[in-house]
CSV table of C-alpha atoms and ligand atoms in Angstrom, one decimal:
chain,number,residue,atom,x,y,z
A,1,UNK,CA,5.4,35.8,17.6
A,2,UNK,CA,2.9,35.7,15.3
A,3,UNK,CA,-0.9,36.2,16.1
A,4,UNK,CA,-3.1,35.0,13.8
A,5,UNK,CA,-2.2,32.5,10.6
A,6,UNK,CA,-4.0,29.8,8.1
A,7,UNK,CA,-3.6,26.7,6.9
A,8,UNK,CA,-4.7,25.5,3.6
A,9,UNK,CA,-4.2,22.3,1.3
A,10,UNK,CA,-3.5,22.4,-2.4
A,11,UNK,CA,-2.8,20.1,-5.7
A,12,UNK,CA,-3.4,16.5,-5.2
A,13,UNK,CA,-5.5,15.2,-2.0
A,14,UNK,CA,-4.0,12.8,-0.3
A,15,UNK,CA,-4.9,10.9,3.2
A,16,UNK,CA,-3.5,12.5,6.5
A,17,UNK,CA,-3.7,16.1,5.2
A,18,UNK,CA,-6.7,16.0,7.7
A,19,UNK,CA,-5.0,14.7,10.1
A,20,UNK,CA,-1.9,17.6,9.4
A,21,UNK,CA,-4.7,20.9,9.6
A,22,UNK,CA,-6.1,19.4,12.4
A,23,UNK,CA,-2.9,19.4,14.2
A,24,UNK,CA,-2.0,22.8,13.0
A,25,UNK,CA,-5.0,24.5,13.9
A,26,UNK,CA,-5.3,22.8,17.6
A,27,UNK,CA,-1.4,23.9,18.1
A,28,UNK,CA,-2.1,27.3,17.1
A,29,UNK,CA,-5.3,27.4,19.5
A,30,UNK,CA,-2.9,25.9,22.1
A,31,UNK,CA,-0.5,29.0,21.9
A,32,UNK,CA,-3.1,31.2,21.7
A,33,UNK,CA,-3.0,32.1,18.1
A,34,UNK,CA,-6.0,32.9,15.7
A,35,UNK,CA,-6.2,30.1,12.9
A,36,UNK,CA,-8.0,30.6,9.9
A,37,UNK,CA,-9.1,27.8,7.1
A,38,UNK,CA,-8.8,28.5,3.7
A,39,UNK,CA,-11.1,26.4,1.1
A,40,UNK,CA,-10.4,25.2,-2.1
A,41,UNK,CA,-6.5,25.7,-2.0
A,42,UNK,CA,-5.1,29.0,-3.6
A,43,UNK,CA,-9.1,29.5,-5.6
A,44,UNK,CA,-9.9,30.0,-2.2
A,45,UNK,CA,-7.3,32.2,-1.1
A,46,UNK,CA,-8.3,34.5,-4.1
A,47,UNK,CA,-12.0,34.1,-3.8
A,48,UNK,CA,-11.9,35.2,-0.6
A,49,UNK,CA,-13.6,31.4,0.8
A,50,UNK,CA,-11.1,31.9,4.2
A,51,UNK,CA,-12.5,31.4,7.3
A,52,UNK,CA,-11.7,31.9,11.1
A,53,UNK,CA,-11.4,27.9,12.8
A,54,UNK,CA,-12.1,27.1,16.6
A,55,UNK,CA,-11.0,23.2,18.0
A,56,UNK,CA,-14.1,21.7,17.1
A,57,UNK,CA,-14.2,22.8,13.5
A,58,UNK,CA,-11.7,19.9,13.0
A,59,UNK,CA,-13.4,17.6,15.3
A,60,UNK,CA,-14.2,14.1,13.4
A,61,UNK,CA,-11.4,14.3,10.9
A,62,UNK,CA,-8.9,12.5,12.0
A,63,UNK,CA,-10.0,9.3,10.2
A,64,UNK,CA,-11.4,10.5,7.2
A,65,UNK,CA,-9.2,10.6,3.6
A,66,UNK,CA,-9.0,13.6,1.3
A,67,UNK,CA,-9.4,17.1,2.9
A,68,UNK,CA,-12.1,18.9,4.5
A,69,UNK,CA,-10.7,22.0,3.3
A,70,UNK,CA,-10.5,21.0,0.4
A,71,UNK,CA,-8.2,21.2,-2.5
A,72,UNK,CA,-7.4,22.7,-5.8
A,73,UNK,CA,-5.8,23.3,-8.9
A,74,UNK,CA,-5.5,27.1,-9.4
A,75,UNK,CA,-4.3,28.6,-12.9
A,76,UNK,CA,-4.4,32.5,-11.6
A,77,UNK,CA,-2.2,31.6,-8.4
A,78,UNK,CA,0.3,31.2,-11.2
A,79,UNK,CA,0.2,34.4,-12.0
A,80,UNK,CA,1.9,37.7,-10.2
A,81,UNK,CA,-2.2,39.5,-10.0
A,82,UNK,CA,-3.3,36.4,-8.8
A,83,UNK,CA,-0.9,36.1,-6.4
A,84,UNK,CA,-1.1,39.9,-5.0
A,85,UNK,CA,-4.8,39.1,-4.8
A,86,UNK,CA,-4.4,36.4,-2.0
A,87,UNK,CA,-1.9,38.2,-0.5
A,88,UNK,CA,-4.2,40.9,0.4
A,89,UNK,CA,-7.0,39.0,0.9
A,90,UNK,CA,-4.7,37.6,3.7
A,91,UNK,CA,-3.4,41.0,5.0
A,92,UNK,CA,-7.0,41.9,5.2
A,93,UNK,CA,-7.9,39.5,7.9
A,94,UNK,CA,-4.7,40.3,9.8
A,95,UNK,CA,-3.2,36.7,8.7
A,96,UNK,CA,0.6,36.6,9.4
A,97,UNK,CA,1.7,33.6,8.1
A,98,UNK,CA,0.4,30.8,6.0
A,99,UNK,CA,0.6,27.2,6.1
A,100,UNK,CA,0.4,25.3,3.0
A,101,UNK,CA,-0.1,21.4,2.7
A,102,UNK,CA,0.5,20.3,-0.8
A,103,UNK,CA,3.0,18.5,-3.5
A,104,UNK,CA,5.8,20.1,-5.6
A,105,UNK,CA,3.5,22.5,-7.2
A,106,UNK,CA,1.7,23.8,-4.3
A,107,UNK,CA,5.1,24.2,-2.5
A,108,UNK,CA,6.3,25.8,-5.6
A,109,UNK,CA,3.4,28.6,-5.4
A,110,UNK,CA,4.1,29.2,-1.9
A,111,UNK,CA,7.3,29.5,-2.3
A,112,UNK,CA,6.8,32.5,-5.1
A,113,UNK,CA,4.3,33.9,-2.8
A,114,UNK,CA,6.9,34.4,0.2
A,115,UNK,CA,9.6,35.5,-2.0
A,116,UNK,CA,7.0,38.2,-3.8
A,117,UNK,CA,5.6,39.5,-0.9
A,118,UNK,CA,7.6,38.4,2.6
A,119,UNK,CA,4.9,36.6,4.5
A,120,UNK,CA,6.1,33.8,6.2
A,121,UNK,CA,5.2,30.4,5.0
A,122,UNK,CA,5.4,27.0,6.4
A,123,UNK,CA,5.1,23.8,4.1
A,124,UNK,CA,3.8,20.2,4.8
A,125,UNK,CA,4.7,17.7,1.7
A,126,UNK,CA,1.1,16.2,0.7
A,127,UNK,CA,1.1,13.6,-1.8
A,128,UNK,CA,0.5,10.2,-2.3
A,129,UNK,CA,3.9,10.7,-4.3
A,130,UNK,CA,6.5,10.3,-1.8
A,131,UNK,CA,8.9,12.8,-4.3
A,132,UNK,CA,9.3,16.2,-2.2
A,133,UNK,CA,12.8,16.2,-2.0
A,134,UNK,CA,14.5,16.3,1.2
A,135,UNK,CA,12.3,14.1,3.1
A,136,UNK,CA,11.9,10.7,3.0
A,137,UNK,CA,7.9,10.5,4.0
A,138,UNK,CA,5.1,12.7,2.7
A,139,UNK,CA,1.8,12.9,3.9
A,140,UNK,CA,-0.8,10.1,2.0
A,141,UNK,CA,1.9,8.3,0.8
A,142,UNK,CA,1.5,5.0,3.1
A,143,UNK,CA,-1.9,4.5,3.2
A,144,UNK,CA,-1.4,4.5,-1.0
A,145,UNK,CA,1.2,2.1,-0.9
A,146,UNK,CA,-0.9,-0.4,1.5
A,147,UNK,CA,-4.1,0.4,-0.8
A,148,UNK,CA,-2.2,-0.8,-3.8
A,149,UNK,CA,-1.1,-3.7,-1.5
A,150,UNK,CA,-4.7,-4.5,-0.7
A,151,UNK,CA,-5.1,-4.5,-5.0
A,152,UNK,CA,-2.4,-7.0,-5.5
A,153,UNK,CA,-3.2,-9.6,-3.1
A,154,UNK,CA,-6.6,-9.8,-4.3
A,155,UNK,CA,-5.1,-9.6,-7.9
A,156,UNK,CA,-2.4,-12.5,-7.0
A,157,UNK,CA,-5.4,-15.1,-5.8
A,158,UNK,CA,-7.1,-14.5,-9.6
A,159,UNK,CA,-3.8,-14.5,-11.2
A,160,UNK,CA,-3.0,-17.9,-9.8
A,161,UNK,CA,-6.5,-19.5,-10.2
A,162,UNK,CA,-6.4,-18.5,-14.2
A,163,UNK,CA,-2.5,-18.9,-14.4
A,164,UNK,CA,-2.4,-15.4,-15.8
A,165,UNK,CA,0.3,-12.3,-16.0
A,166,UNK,CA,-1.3,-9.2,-14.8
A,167,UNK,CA,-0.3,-5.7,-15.3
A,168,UNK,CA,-1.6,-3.4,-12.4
A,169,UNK,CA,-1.0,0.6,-13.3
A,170,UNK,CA,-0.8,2.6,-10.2
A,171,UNK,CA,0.1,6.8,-10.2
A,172,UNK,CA,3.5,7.8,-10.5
A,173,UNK,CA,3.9,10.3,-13.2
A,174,UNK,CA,7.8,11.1,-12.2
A,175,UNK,CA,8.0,9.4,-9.6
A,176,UNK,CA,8.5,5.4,-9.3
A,177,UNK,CA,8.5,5.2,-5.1
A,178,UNK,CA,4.7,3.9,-5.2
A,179,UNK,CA,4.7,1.5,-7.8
A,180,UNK,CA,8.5,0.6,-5.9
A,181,UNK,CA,7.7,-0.1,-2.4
A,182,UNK,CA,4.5,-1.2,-3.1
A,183,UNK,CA,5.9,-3.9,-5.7
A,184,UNK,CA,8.1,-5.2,-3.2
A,185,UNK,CA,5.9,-5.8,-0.6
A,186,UNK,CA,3.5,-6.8,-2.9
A,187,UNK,CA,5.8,-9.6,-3.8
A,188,UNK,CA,5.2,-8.3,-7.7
A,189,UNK,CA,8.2,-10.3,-10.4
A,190,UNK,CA,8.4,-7.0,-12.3
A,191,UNK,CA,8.0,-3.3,-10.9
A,192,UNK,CA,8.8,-0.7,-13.8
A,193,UNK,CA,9.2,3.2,-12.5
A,194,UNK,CA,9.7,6.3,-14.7
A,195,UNK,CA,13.2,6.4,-13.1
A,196,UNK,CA,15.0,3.4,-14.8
A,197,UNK,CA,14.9,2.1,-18.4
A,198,UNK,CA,13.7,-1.2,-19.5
A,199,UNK,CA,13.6,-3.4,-21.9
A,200,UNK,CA,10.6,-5.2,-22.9
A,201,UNK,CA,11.7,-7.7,-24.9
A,202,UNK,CA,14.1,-8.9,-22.1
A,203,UNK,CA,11.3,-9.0,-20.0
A,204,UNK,CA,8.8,-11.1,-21.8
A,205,UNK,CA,12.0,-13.3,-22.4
A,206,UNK,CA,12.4,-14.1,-19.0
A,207,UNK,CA,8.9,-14.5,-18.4
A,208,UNK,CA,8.5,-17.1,-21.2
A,209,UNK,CA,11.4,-19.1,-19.2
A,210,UNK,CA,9.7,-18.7,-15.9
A,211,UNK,CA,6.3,-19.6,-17.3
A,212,UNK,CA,8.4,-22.8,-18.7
A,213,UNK,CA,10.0,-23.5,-15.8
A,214,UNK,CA,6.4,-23.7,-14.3
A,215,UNK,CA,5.5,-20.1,-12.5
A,216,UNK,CA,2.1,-20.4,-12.1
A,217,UNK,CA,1.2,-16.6,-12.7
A,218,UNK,CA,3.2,-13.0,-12.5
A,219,UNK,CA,2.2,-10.0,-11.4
A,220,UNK,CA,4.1,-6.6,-13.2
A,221,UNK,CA,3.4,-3.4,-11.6
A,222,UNK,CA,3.5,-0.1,-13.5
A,223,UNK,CA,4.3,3.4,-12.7
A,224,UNK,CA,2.3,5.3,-15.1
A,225,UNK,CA,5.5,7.4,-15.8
A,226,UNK,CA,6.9,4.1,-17.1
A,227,UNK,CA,4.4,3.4,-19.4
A,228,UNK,CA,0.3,3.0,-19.8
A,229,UNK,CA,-0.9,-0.4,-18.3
A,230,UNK,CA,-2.5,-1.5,-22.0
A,231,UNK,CA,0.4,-1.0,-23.7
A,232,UNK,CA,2.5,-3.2,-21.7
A,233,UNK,CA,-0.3,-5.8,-21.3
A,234,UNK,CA,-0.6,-5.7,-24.9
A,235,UNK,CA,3.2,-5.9,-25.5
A,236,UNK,CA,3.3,-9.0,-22.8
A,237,UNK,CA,0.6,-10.4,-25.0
A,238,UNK,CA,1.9,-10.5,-28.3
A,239,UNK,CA,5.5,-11.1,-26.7
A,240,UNK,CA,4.8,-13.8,-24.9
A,241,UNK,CA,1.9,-15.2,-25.7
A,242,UNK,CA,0.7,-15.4,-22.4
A,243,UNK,CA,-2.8,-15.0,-21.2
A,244,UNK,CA,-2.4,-11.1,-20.0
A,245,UNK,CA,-4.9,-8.8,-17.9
A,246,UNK,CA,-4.7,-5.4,-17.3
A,247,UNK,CA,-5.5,-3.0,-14.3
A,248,UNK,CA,-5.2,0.2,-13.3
A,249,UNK,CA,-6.2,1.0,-9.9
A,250,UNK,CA,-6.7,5.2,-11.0
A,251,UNK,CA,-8.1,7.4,-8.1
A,252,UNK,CA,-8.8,4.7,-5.2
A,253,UNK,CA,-5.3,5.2,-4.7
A,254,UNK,CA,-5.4,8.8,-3.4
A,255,UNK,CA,-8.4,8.0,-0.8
A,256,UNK,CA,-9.1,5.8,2.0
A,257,UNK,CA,-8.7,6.4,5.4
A,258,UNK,CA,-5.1,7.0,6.3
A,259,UNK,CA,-3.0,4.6,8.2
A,260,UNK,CA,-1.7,4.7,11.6
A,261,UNK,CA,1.7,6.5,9.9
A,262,UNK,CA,-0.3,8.7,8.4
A,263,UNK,CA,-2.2,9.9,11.1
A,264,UNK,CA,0.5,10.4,13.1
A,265,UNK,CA,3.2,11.9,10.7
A,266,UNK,CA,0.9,13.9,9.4
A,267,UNK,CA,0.1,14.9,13.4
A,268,UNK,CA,3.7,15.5,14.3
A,269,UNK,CA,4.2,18.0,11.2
A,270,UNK,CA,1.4,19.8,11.7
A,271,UNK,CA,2.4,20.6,15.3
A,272,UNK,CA,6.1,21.4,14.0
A,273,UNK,CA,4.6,23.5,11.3
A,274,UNK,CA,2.1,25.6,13.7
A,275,UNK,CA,5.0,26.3,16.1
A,276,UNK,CA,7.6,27.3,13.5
A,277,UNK,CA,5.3,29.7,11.7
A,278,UNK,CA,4.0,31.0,14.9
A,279,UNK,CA,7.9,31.6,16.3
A,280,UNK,CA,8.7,33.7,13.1
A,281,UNK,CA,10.3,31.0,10.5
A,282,UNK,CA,9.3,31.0,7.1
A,283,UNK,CA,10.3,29.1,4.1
A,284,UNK,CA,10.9,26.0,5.2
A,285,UNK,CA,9.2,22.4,4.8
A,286,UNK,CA,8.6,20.1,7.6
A,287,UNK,CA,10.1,16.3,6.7
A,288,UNK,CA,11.4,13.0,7.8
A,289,UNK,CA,14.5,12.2,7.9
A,290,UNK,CA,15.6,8.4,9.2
A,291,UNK,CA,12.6,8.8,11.3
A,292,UNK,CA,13.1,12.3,12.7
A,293,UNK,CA,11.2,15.0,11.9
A,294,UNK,CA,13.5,17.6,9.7
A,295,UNK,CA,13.3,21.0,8.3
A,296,UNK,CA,14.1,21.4,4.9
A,297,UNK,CA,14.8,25.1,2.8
A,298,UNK,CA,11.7,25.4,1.1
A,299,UNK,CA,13.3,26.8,-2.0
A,300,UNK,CA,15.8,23.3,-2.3
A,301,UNK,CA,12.4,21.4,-1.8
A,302,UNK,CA,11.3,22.4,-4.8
A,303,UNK,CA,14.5,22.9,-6.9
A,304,UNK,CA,15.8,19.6,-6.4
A,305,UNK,CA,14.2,16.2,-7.8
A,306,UNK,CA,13.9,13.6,-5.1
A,307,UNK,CA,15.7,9.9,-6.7
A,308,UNK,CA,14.5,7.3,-5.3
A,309,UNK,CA,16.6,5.3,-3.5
A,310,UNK,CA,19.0,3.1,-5.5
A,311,UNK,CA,18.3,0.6,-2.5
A,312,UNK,CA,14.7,-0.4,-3.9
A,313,UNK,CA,16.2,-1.0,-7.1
A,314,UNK,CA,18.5,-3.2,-6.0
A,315,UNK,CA,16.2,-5.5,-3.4
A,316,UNK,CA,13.1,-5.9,-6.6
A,317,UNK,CA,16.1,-6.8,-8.6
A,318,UNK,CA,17.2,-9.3,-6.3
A,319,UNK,CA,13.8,-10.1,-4.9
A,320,UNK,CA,11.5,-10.6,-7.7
B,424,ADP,P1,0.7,19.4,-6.4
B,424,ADP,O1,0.8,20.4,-5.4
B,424,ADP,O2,-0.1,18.2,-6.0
B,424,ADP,O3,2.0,19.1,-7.1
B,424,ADP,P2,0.0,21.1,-8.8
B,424,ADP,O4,1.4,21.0,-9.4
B,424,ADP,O5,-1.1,21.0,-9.7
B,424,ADP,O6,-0.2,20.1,-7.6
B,424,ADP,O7,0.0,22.5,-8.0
B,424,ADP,C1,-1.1,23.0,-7.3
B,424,ADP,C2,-1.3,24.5,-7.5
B,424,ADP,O8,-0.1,25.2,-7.0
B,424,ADP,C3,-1.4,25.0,-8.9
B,424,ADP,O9,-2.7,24.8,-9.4
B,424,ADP,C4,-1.0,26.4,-8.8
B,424,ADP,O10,-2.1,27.2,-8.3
B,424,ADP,C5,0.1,26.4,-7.8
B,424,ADP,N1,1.4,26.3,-8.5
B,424,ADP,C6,2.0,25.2,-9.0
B,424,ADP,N2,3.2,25.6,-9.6
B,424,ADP,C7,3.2,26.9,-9.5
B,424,ADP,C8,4.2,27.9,-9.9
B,424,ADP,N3,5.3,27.6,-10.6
B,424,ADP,N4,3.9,29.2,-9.6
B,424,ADP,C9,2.8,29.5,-8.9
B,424,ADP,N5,1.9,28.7,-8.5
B,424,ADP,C10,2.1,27.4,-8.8
C-alpha cells in the first residue's frame, strides 16, 4: 500500500481532466493516502511547484474545462537530468507513486520515468484526440466533438441561406476520430481525416453534380492532418466554381465545460487510477473498452497507433 502520491496533467488541456484529479485526489483522501498536486505538468515537477491537496482544494471544479493544475509542454522532462530532477523532487516529499493525465506524449514521459527510476505510475488518456491506443474514450474528447457539433449547425443555417460549401478545420494532427464522429453527426457530405487518402478532384466532381442536381449547400469537414482548411476551400473554389467559405474552429475546441460523459469517465478513471496506484500497480493506463473501464500496459499505449475504426469510414461513406 502506498502512502502518499500526486497527480498531475500534462500536454494538451482538454475538458474532464478536472473532473479526473478531482476524483483521484478525493479516492486517495478516502483510503487515507496523502495526495499531492503538481502544477504546470512535468515544469512543475522539476521546479519543484508540488503541493500537498486536502478535499476542498478541488472543490468547484467539476464543471469547469481545462485544468486547475494546469498543464505544460516540458523540453527538459525529455531529458535523462531532467528527469532524475523530478524524480527526486518526488522522493523528497515522500511521494510514492504518480499519476499522470495526459496524451501520447505525456504517457510517453511517464512511461521513461517508471522505467528509469521504478516509481509506480498510473496513466489517464487526456485529449481531445480520442487516439491513445487501447481505449476507445479519452478524457475531453466528447465535449470536443459536441463543440464542433454546436459549430456546424450554426455553420449549416448560413450555408443554406447563401447556398454555399463551407470547409470547417477542426484539430486532428494524426488523428481523424474528431473531424469523423463529429462529421457524422454533424450530417457534414465530406469528412477528410489524416488516416485515408483522397482525391480532390473526385470530390469537387461530385459536388458539381450534387450542386446540379439542386443541393442547396455542403458542409466538408477537415482534420487538420488531412489538409489546411484554405487550401481545400481554395481548391473547392477554383474546382468547382462554387461559392466556398472557410473556417477553422482552432482552440474553442479544447475548452468548454465538459459533458455529462466527460464528467463522469473522467470520474470513474480517476477513482480506478487512485486505487491501482495506491494497491502497488504501476504502468498501466486506465481506458474504455465497449463501455467498461480497462487497463491497458502502459508501454503498448504508447507504442502502438490507435486506427480509427474502419466502421466510421464506412457509415460517412454511406451516409453523406
Ligand atoms: P500530449 O501529452 O498532449 O501528447 P506532448 O506530446 O507535447 O503532449 O507531451 C507533453 C510533454 O510530455 C512533453 O513536453 C514532454 O515533457 C513529455 N514527453 C513527451 N514525449 C516524451 C518523451 N519521448 N520522453 C520524455 N518526455 C516526453
Amino acid at each position: 500500500m502506498l502512502k502518499s502520491i500526486a497527480v498531475m496533467t500534462s500536454g494538451g488541456d482538454s475538458p474532464g481532466m478536472n473532473a479526473a484529479i478531482r476524483a483521484v485526489t478525493r479516492t486517495a483522501l478516502h483510503q487515507g493516502v496523502k495526495v499531492w498536486g503538481i502544477r504546470g505538468g512535468y515544469h512543475g515537477m522539476l521546479d519543484e511547484d508540488i503541493f500537498e491537496m486536502q478535499s476542498k482544494d478541488v472543490s468547484d471544479i467539476i464543471q469547469r474545462g481545462g485544468t486547475f493544475l494546469g498543464t505544460a509542454r516540458c523540453k527538459r522532462f525529455a531529458t535523462p537530468e531532467g528527469r532524475m530532477l523530478g524524480y527526486k523532487n518526488l522522493v523528497e516529499r515522500g511521494i510514492q507513486g504518480l499519476v499522470v493525465i495526459g496524451g501520447d506524449g505525456s504517457l510517453r514521459g511517464a512511461s521513461i520515468l517508471s522505467q528509469e527510476t521504478g516509481i509506480p505510475i498510473v496513466g489517464l488518456p487526456g485529449t481531445i484526440d480520442n487516439d491513445v491506443w487501447g481505449s476507445e474514450y479519452t478524457i475531453g474528447c466528447d465535449t470536443a466533438a459536441n463543440t464542433i457539433i454546436d459549430a456546424i449547425n450554426k455553420l449549416r443555417d448560413t450555408a443554406s441561406a447563401h447556398r454555399r460549401t463551407i470547409v470547417l478545420e477542426v484539430m486532428g494532427r494524426n488523428s481523424g476520430w474528431l473531424a469523423m464522429v463529429s462529421g457524422i453527426s454533424g450530417g457534414a457530405e465530406y469528412i477528410l481525416v489524416p488516416e485515408e487518402e483522397y482525391d480532390i478532384d473526385e470530390i469537387c466532381e461530385d459536388m458539381k453534380r450534387a450542386y446540379d442536381a439542386g443541393k442547396r449547400y455542403m458542409m466538408v469537414v477537415v482534420a487538420e492532418g488531412a489538409g489546411k482548411g484554405h487550401e481545400v476551400g481554395k481548391a473547392i473554389a477554383e474546382k468547382t466554381g462554387l461559392d466556398t467559405r472557410v473556417s477553422k474552429l482552432g482552440h474553442i475546441q479544447r475548452g468548454g465545460s465538459p459533458t455529462v460523459i466527460d464528467r463522469v469517465n473522467a470520474s470513474r478513471l480517476g477513482e480506478h487510477a487512485a486505487l491501482a496506484l495506491i494497491s502497488g500497480l504501476s504502468d498501466i493506463v486506465f481506458g474504455f473498452d465497449r463501455g467498461h473501464v480497462v487497463s491497458i500496459n502502459l508501454h503498448d499505449a504508447v507504442n502502438n497507433k490507435k486506427l480509427l475504426n474502419p466502421e466510421f469510414m464506412r457509415l460517412a461513406r454511406v451516409l453523406t
